[in-house]
């Protein structure tokens, strides 16, 4: 989607690579997702329900998999700074792509199960 590409393309090159990888994970693990910009950040929905959002900040990437994605992975996320429904992955540390993948898979499955009911 053009809007998300524009969001990513204005970032510094090194950060673009991180954002593109996160975007790829989301689209690979939830191929039917609808991509848009919401609340000023890349947003993904399945079955009309929020899946995940992410945003790039000066010192971190914020991931929003509210609320169940954070609850389900509370142990794995405990070493990261968190807010209500958000987690901050510092840009000066390795990005936990596999954890992000697991969260997206969990949220996609959750949205699918809700839709089927």
PDB file of C-alpha atoms in Angstrom, residues 40-84:
ATOM      1  CA  UNK A  40      -0.389   7.990  11.975  1.00  0.00           C
ATOM      2  CA  UNK A  41       1.242   4.561  11.812  1.00  0.00           C
ATOM      3  CA  UNK A  42       1.129   1.370   9.727  1.00  0.00           C
ATOM      4  CA  UNK A  43      -1.956  -0.572  10.772  1.00  0.00           C
ATOM      5  CA  UNK A  44      -3.115  -4.062   9.875  1.00  0.00           C
ATOM      6  CA  UNK A  45      -6.551  -5.627  10.167  1.00  0.00           C
ATOM      7  CA  UNK A  46      -8.025  -9.037   9.496  1.00  0.00           C
ATOM      8  CA  UNK A  47     -11.768  -9.617   9.297  1.00  0.00           C
ATOM      9  CA  UNK A  48     -12.242  -5.891   9.980  1.00  0.00           C
ATOM     10  CA  UNK A  49     -10.571  -6.203  13.390  1.00  0.00           C
ATOM     11  CA  UNK A  50      -7.204  -4.721  14.408  1.00  0.00           C
ATOM     12  CA  UNK A  51      -4.345  -7.180  14.092  1.00  0.00           C
ATOM     13  CA  UNK A  52      -1.229  -5.127  14.915  1.00  0.00           C
ATOM     14  CA  UNK A  53       0.169  -1.642  14.452  1.00  0.00           C
ATOM     15  CA  UNK A  54       3.768  -0.507  14.523  1.00  0.00           C
ATOM     16  CA  UNK A  55       5.442   2.878  14.643  1.00  0.00           C
ATOM     17  CA  UNK A  56       8.984   4.139  14.345  1.00  0.00           C
ATOM     18  CA  UNK A  57      10.249   6.605  16.922  1.00  0.00           C
ATOM     19  CA  UNK A  58      13.627   8.220  17.470  1.00  0.00           C
ATOM     20  CA  UNK A  59      14.976   5.466  19.730  1.00  0.00           C
ATOM     21  CA  UNK A  60      12.583   2.549  19.341  1.00  0.00           C
ATOM     22  CA  UNK A  61       9.956   0.717  17.325  1.00  0.00           C
ATOM     23  CA  UNK A  62       6.582   0.593  19.012  1.00  0.00           C
ATOM     24  CA  UNK A  63       4.485  -2.526  18.475  1.00  0.00           C
ATOM     25  CA  UNK A  64       0.802  -2.467  19.319  1.00  0.00           C
ATOM     26  CA  UNK A  65      -0.881  -5.892  19.442  1.00  0.00           C
ATOM     27  CA  UNK A  66      -3.543  -4.833  21.895  1.00  0.00           C
ATOM     28  CA  UNK A  67      -4.385  -6.186  24.282  1.00  0.00           C
ATOM     29  CA  UNK A  68      -4.146  -9.950  24.002  1.00  0.00           C
ATOM     30  CA  UNK A  69      -0.882 -10.063  22.060  1.00  0.00           C
ATOM     31  CA  UNK A  70       0.908  -8.392  24.937  1.00  0.00           C
ATOM     32  CA  UNK A  71      -0.805 -10.510  27.578  1.00  0.00           C
ATOM     33  CA  UNK A  72      -0.017 -13.758  25.753  1.00  0.00           C
ATOM     34  CA  UNK A  73       3.688 -12.896  25.456  1.00  0.00           C
ATOM     35  CA  UNK A  74       4.127 -11.059  28.765  1.00  0.00           C
ATOM     36  CA  UNK A  75       7.146 -13.163  29.788  1.00  0.00           C
ATOM     37  CA  UNK A  76       8.965 -12.627  26.484  1.00  0.00           C
ATOM     38  CA  UNK A  77       8.110  -8.912  26.480  1.00  0.00           C
ATOM     39  CA  UNK A  78       9.005  -8.308  30.133  1.00  0.00           C
ATOM     40  CA  UNK A  79      12.537  -7.131  29.298  1.00  0.00           C
ATOM     41  CA  UNK A  80      11.180  -4.312  27.110  1.00  0.00           C
ATOM     42  CA  UNK A  81       9.665  -0.993  28.110  1.00  0.00           C
ATOM     43  CA  UNK A  82       5.887  -1.211  27.851  1.00  0.00           C
ATOM     44  CA  UNK A  83       2.890   1.040  27.955  1.00  0.00           C
ATOM     45  CA  UNK A  84      -0.805   0.294  27.905  1.00  0.00           C
TER      46      UNK A  84
END
